[in-house]
PDB file of C-alpha atoms in Angstrom:
ATOM      1  CA  MET A   1      22.342  23.515  13.694  1.00  0.00           C
ATOM      2  CA  LEU A   2      18.747  23.339  14.913  1.00  0.00           C
ATOM      3  CA  PHE A   3      17.946  25.189  11.212  1.00  0.00           C
ATOM      4  CA  MET A   4      20.054  22.667   8.898  1.00  0.00           C
ATOM      5  CA  LEU A   5      17.801  19.672  11.025  1.00  0.00           C
ATOM      6  CA  LEU A   6      14.595  21.386  10.282  1.00  0.00           C
ATOM      7  CA  TYR A   7      15.012  22.539   6.897  1.00  0.00           C
ATOM      8  CA  SER A   8      17.414  19.233   5.405  1.00  0.00           C
ATOM      9  CA  ASP A   9      15.686  16.516   2.969  1.00  0.00           C
ATOM     10  CA  MET A  10      13.875  13.876   5.164  1.00  0.00           C
ATOM     11  CA  LYS A  11      14.303   9.932   4.197  1.00  0.00           C
ATOM     12  CA  GLU A  12      11.102   7.596   5.225  1.00  0.00           C
ATOM     13  CA  VAL A  13      10.806   4.052   4.651  1.00  0.00           C
ATOM     14  CA  ALA A  14       7.333   2.208   4.396  1.00  0.00           C
ATOM     15  CA  SER A  15       5.773  -1.121   3.315  1.00  0.00           C
ATOM     16  CA  GLY A  16       2.684  -1.771   2.020  1.00  0.00           C
ATOM     17  CA  CYS A  17       0.326  -4.679   0.858  1.00  0.00           C
ATOM     18  CA  ILE A  18      -1.485  -5.085  -2.432  1.00  0.00           C
ATOM     19  CA  PRO A  19      -4.042  -7.731  -1.068  1.00  0.00           C
ATOM     20  CA  TRP A  20      -6.002  -9.634  -3.734  1.00  0.00           C
ATOM     21  CA  ARG A  21      -8.015 -12.826  -3.705  1.00  0.00           C
ATOM     22  CA  ARG A  22      -9.524 -15.078  -6.573  1.00  0.00           C
ATOM     23  CA  MET A  23     -13.202 -14.932  -6.625  1.00  0.00           C
ATOM     24  CA  LYS A  24     -15.104 -18.508  -7.220  1.00  0.00           C
ATOM     25  CA  ASN A  25     -15.513 -17.391 -10.896  1.00  0.00           C
ATOM     26  CA  GLY A  26     -11.816 -17.169 -10.952  1.00  0.00           C
ATOM     27  CA  THR A  27     -11.762 -13.377 -11.821  1.00  0.00           C
ATOM     28  CA  VAL A  28      -9.228 -11.770  -9.059  1.00  0.00           C
ATOM     29  CA  GLU A  29      -9.951  -8.672  -6.808  1.00  0.00           C
ATOM     30  CA  VAL A  30      -7.841  -6.102  -5.411  1.00  0.00           C
ATOM     31  CA  LEU A  31      -8.288  -3.736  -2.436  1.00  0.00           C
ATOM     32  CA  MET A  32      -7.944  -0.244  -2.493  1.00  0.00           C
ATOM     33  CA  VAL A  33      -8.340   2.000   0.487  1.00  0.00           C
ATOM     34  CA  LEU A  34      -9.402   5.532   1.157  1.00  0.00           C
ATOM     35  CA  ARG A  35      -7.070   7.551   3.096  1.00  0.00           C
ATOM     36  CA  THR A  36      -8.333  10.342   5.202  1.00  0.00           C
ATOM     37  CA  GLY A  37      -6.834  12.822   2.920  1.00  0.00           C
ATOM     38  CA  GLY A  38      -8.849  11.898   0.029  1.00  0.00           C
ATOM     39  CA  TYR A  39      -6.540   9.510  -2.095  1.00  0.00           C
ATOM     40  CA  TRP A  40      -7.029   6.154  -3.033  1.00  0.00           C
ATOM     41  CA  GLU A  41      -4.023   3.101  -2.559  1.00  0.00           C
ATOM     42  CA  PHE A  42      -2.960   0.406  -1.111  1.00  0.00           C
ATOM     43  CA  PRO A  43      -2.726  -0.316   2.948  1.00  0.00           C
ATOM     44  CA  LYS A  44       0.761   0.996   3.766  1.00  0.00           C
ATOM     45  CA  GLY A  45       2.699   2.663   6.468  1.00  0.00           C
ATOM     46  CA  LYS A  46       6.095   3.385   7.746  1.00  0.00           C
ATOM     47  CA  GLN A  47       8.380   0.591   8.953  1.00  0.00           C
ATOM     48  CA  GLU A  48       8.639   0.727  13.033  1.00  0.00           C
ATOM     49  CA  LYS A  49      12.470  -0.311  14.516  1.00  0.00           C
ATOM     50  CA  GLY A  50      13.433  -3.915  14.181  1.00  0.00           C
ATOM     51  CA  GLU A  51      10.917  -4.573  11.791  1.00  0.00           C
ATOM     52  CA  THR A  52      11.660  -6.198   8.291  1.00  0.00           C
ATOM     53  CA  ASP A  53       9.647  -4.869   5.560  1.00  0.00           C
ATOM     54  CA  GLY A  54       7.453  -8.034   5.496  1.00  0.00           C
ATOM     55  CA  GLU A  55       6.418  -7.586   8.884  1.00  0.00           C
ATOM     56  CA  THR A  56       5.586  -3.740   8.368  1.00  0.00           C
ATOM     57  CA  ALA A  57       3.094  -4.828   5.652  1.00  0.00           C
ATOM     58  CA  LEU A  58       1.342  -7.152   7.490  1.00  0.00           C
ATOM     59  CA  ARG A  59       1.378  -4.977  10.532  1.00  0.00           C
ATOM     60  CA  GLU A  60      -0.060  -2.382   8.689  1.00  0.00           C
ATOM     61  CA  LEU A  61      -2.652  -4.805   6.717  1.00  0.00           C
ATOM     62  CA  LYS A  62      -3.975  -5.909  10.016  1.00  0.00           C
ATOM     63  CA  GLU A  63      -3.965  -2.527  11.400  1.00  0.00           C
ATOM     64  CA  GLU A  64      -6.181  -0.857   8.075  1.00  0.00           C
ATOM     65  CA  THR A  65      -8.144  -3.424   7.378  1.00  0.00           C
ATOM     66  CA  ASN A  66      -8.366  -6.041   9.805  1.00  0.00           C
ATOM     67  CA  LEU A  67      -7.077  -8.387   7.190  1.00  0.00           C
ATOM     68  CA  LYS A  68      -4.375 -10.983   7.392  1.00  0.00           C
ATOM     69  CA  GLY A  69      -2.771 -12.586   4.389  1.00  0.00           C
ATOM     70  CA  GLU A  70       0.211 -14.221   3.101  1.00  0.00           C
ATOM     71  CA  LEU A  71       2.488 -12.404   1.685  1.00  0.00           C
ATOM     72  CA  SER A  72       4.204 -13.208  -1.872  1.00  0.00           C
ATOM     73  CA  THR A  73       7.390 -14.838  -2.167  1.00  0.00           C
ATOM     74  CA  GLU A  74       8.084 -12.550  -5.319  1.00  0.00           C
ATOM     75  CA  HIS A  75      10.179  -9.179  -4.829  1.00  0.00           C
ATOM     76  CA  PRO A  76       8.373  -6.780  -3.677  1.00  0.00           C
ATOM     77  CA  ILE A  77       7.518  -3.863  -6.006  1.00  0.00           C
ATOM     78  CA  SER A  78       9.792  -0.724  -4.966  1.00  0.00           C
ATOM     79  CA  LEU A  79       8.868   2.501  -5.842  1.00  0.00           C
ATOM     80  CA  LYS A  80      11.372   5.458  -4.979  1.00  0.00           C
ATOM     81  CA  TYR A  81       9.272   8.996  -5.183  1.00  0.00           C
ATOM     82  CA  SER A  82      10.083  12.613  -3.299  1.00  0.00           C
ATOM     83  CA  PHE A  83       7.112  14.776  -2.267  1.00  0.00           C
ATOM     84  CA  SER A  84       6.972  18.141  -0.006  1.00  0.00           C
ATOM     85  CA  ARG A  85       5.656  17.956   3.650  1.00  0.00           C
ATOM     86  CA  ASN A  86       5.622  21.491   5.200  1.00  0.00           C
ATOM     87  CA  GLY A  87       8.028  22.961   2.909  1.00  0.00           C
ATOM     88  CA  VAL A  88      10.721  20.123   3.491  1.00  0.00           C
ATOM     89  CA  LYS A  89      11.305  17.390   0.426  1.00  0.00           C
ATOM     90  CA  VAL A  90      10.374  14.129   1.632  1.00  0.00           C
ATOM     91  CA  ASP A  91      12.154  11.178  -0.022  1.00  0.00           C
ATOM     92  CA  LYS A  92       9.973   7.779   0.724  1.00  0.00           C
ATOM     93  CA  GLN A  93      10.666   4.231  -0.494  1.00  0.00           C
ATOM     94  CA  VAL A  94       7.986   2.106  -0.264  1.00  0.00           C
ATOM     95  CA  LYS A  95       7.700  -1.774  -0.796  1.00  0.00           C
ATOM     96  CA  PHE A  96       4.761  -3.316  -1.689  1.00  0.00           C
ATOM     97  CA  PHE A  97       4.106  -7.205  -1.166  1.00  0.00           C
ATOM     98  CA  MET A  98       1.531  -9.039  -3.366  1.00  0.00           C
ATOM     99  CA  CYS A  99      -0.892 -10.555  -0.472  1.00  0.00           C
ATOM    100  CA  GLU A 100      -3.015 -13.229  -1.172  1.00  0.00           C
ATOM    101  CA  VAL A 101      -6.262 -12.677   1.530  1.00  0.00           C
ATOM    102  CA  GLY A 102      -9.271 -15.528   1.951  1.00  0.00           C
ATOM    103  CA  LEU A 103     -12.165 -15.334  -0.055  1.00  0.00           C
ATOM    104  CA  LYS A 104     -13.953 -15.026   2.957  1.00  0.00           C
ATOM    105  CA  SER A 105     -12.058 -12.305   4.763  1.00  0.00           C
ATOM    106  CA  LYS A 106     -14.246  -9.301   5.903  1.00  0.00           C
ATOM    107  CA  VAL A 107     -12.569  -5.650   6.038  1.00  0.00           C
ATOM    108  CA  SER A 108     -13.218  -3.386   8.963  1.00  0.00           C
ATOM    109  CA  ILE A 109     -11.352  -0.437   8.452  1.00  0.00           C
ATOM    110  CA  GLU A 110      -9.888   1.678  11.150  1.00  0.00           C
ATOM    111  CA  LYS A 111     -10.943   5.450  10.879  1.00  0.00           C
ATOM    112  CA  LYS A 112      -8.211   7.234  11.843  1.00  0.00           C
ATOM    113  CA  GLU A 113      -6.190   6.784   8.403  1.00  0.00           C
ATOM    114  CA  VAL A 114      -8.675   5.417   6.273  1.00  0.00           C
ATOM    115  CA  THR A 115     -12.235   5.932   5.490  1.00  0.00           C
ATOM    116  CA  ASP A 116     -13.173   3.945   3.049  1.00  0.00           C
ATOM    117  CA  TYR A 117     -12.453   0.804   0.432  1.00  0.00           C
ATOM    118  CA  ILE A 118     -13.297  -1.145  -2.049  1.00  0.00           C
ATOM    119  CA  TRP A 119     -12.878  -4.339  -3.727  1.00  0.00           C
ATOM    120  CA  LEU A 120     -12.078  -3.948  -7.688  1.00  0.00           C
ATOM    121  CA  PRO A 121     -11.430  -6.344 -10.832  1.00  0.00           C
ATOM    122  CA  VAL A 122      -7.191  -6.514 -11.197  1.00  0.00           C
ATOM    123  CA  GLU A 123      -8.264  -4.593 -14.463  1.00  0.00           C
ATOM    124  CA  ASP A 124      -9.302  -1.303 -12.938  1.00  0.00           C
ATOM    125  CA  ILE A 125      -7.034  -0.579 -10.153  1.00  0.00           C
ATOM    126  CA  GLU A 126      -4.835   1.578 -12.152  1.00  0.00           C
ATOM    127  CA  GLN A 127      -7.579   3.894 -12.504  1.00  0.00           C
ATOM    128  CA  LYS A 128      -8.678   3.791  -9.157  1.00  0.00           C
ATOM    129  CA  ALA A 129      -5.246   4.764  -7.961  1.00  0.00           C
ATOM    130  CA  THR A 130      -4.452   8.387  -7.126  1.00  0.00           C
ATOM    131  CA  TYR A 131      -1.193   9.116  -7.249  1.00  0.00           C
ATOM    132  CA  PRO A 132       1.215   8.245 -10.297  1.00  0.00           C
ATOM    133  CA  GLN A 133       3.646   6.032  -8.243  1.00  0.00           C
ATOM    134  CA  VAL A 134       0.177   4.260  -6.671  1.00  0.00           C
ATOM    135  CA  LYS A 135      -0.678   3.562 -10.468  1.00  0.00           C
ATOM    136  CA  GLU A 136       2.589   2.287 -11.331  1.00  0.00           C
ATOM    137  CA  ALA A 137       2.281  -0.435  -8.228  1.00  0.00           C
ATOM    138  CA  ALA A 138      -1.144  -0.846  -9.424  1.00  0.00           C
ATOM    139  CA  ARG A 139       0.276  -1.773 -13.526  1.00  0.00           C
ATOM    140  CA  GLU A 140       2.953  -3.969 -11.844  1.00  0.00           C
ATOM    141  CA  ALA A 141       0.370  -5.979  -9.935  1.00  0.00           C
ATOM    142  CA  CYS A 142      -1.752  -6.214 -12.933  1.00  0.00           C
ATOM    143  CA  LYS A 143       1.430  -8.003 -14.534  1.00  0.00           C
ATOM    144  CA  ARG A 144       1.983 -10.108 -11.977  1.00  0.00           C
ATOM    145  CA  LEU A 145      -1.544 -11.206 -11.538  1.00  0.00           C
ATOM    146  CA  SER A 146      -1.412 -11.990 -15.030  1.00  0.00           C
ATOM    147  CA  VAL A 147      -4.025  -9.427 -15.903  1.00  0.00           C
TER     148      VAL A 147
END
């Protein structure tokens, strides 16, 4: 039985934000974070017991960037993908919420999971994203932000 538990597929649920701000000149910028593993993506994390998807997204945004924002009322961008962790297949579902943050909001990263951040013009986020599923979320974010 222990063998089956160790080697069966795992399922993970995570939520995150695609933080954006509108500059005074009307352009839109989106925040991306550099993970300690060396890849660029949006702030996100695993759901804690009793949290809604939106609560998880806002908590992770605050923990990783010290930003607060307002979630869009649109449906989140939902992604499903699989990867291997220590030889075990992980099926992951992630929901990204569009999240407007204030123009004067200051980012302060927590160094445990995130090593850097960058504000990019919305049309550049797909190119910056490291993994295909993040690129997919970036493409949808561009559509939603009318770029």
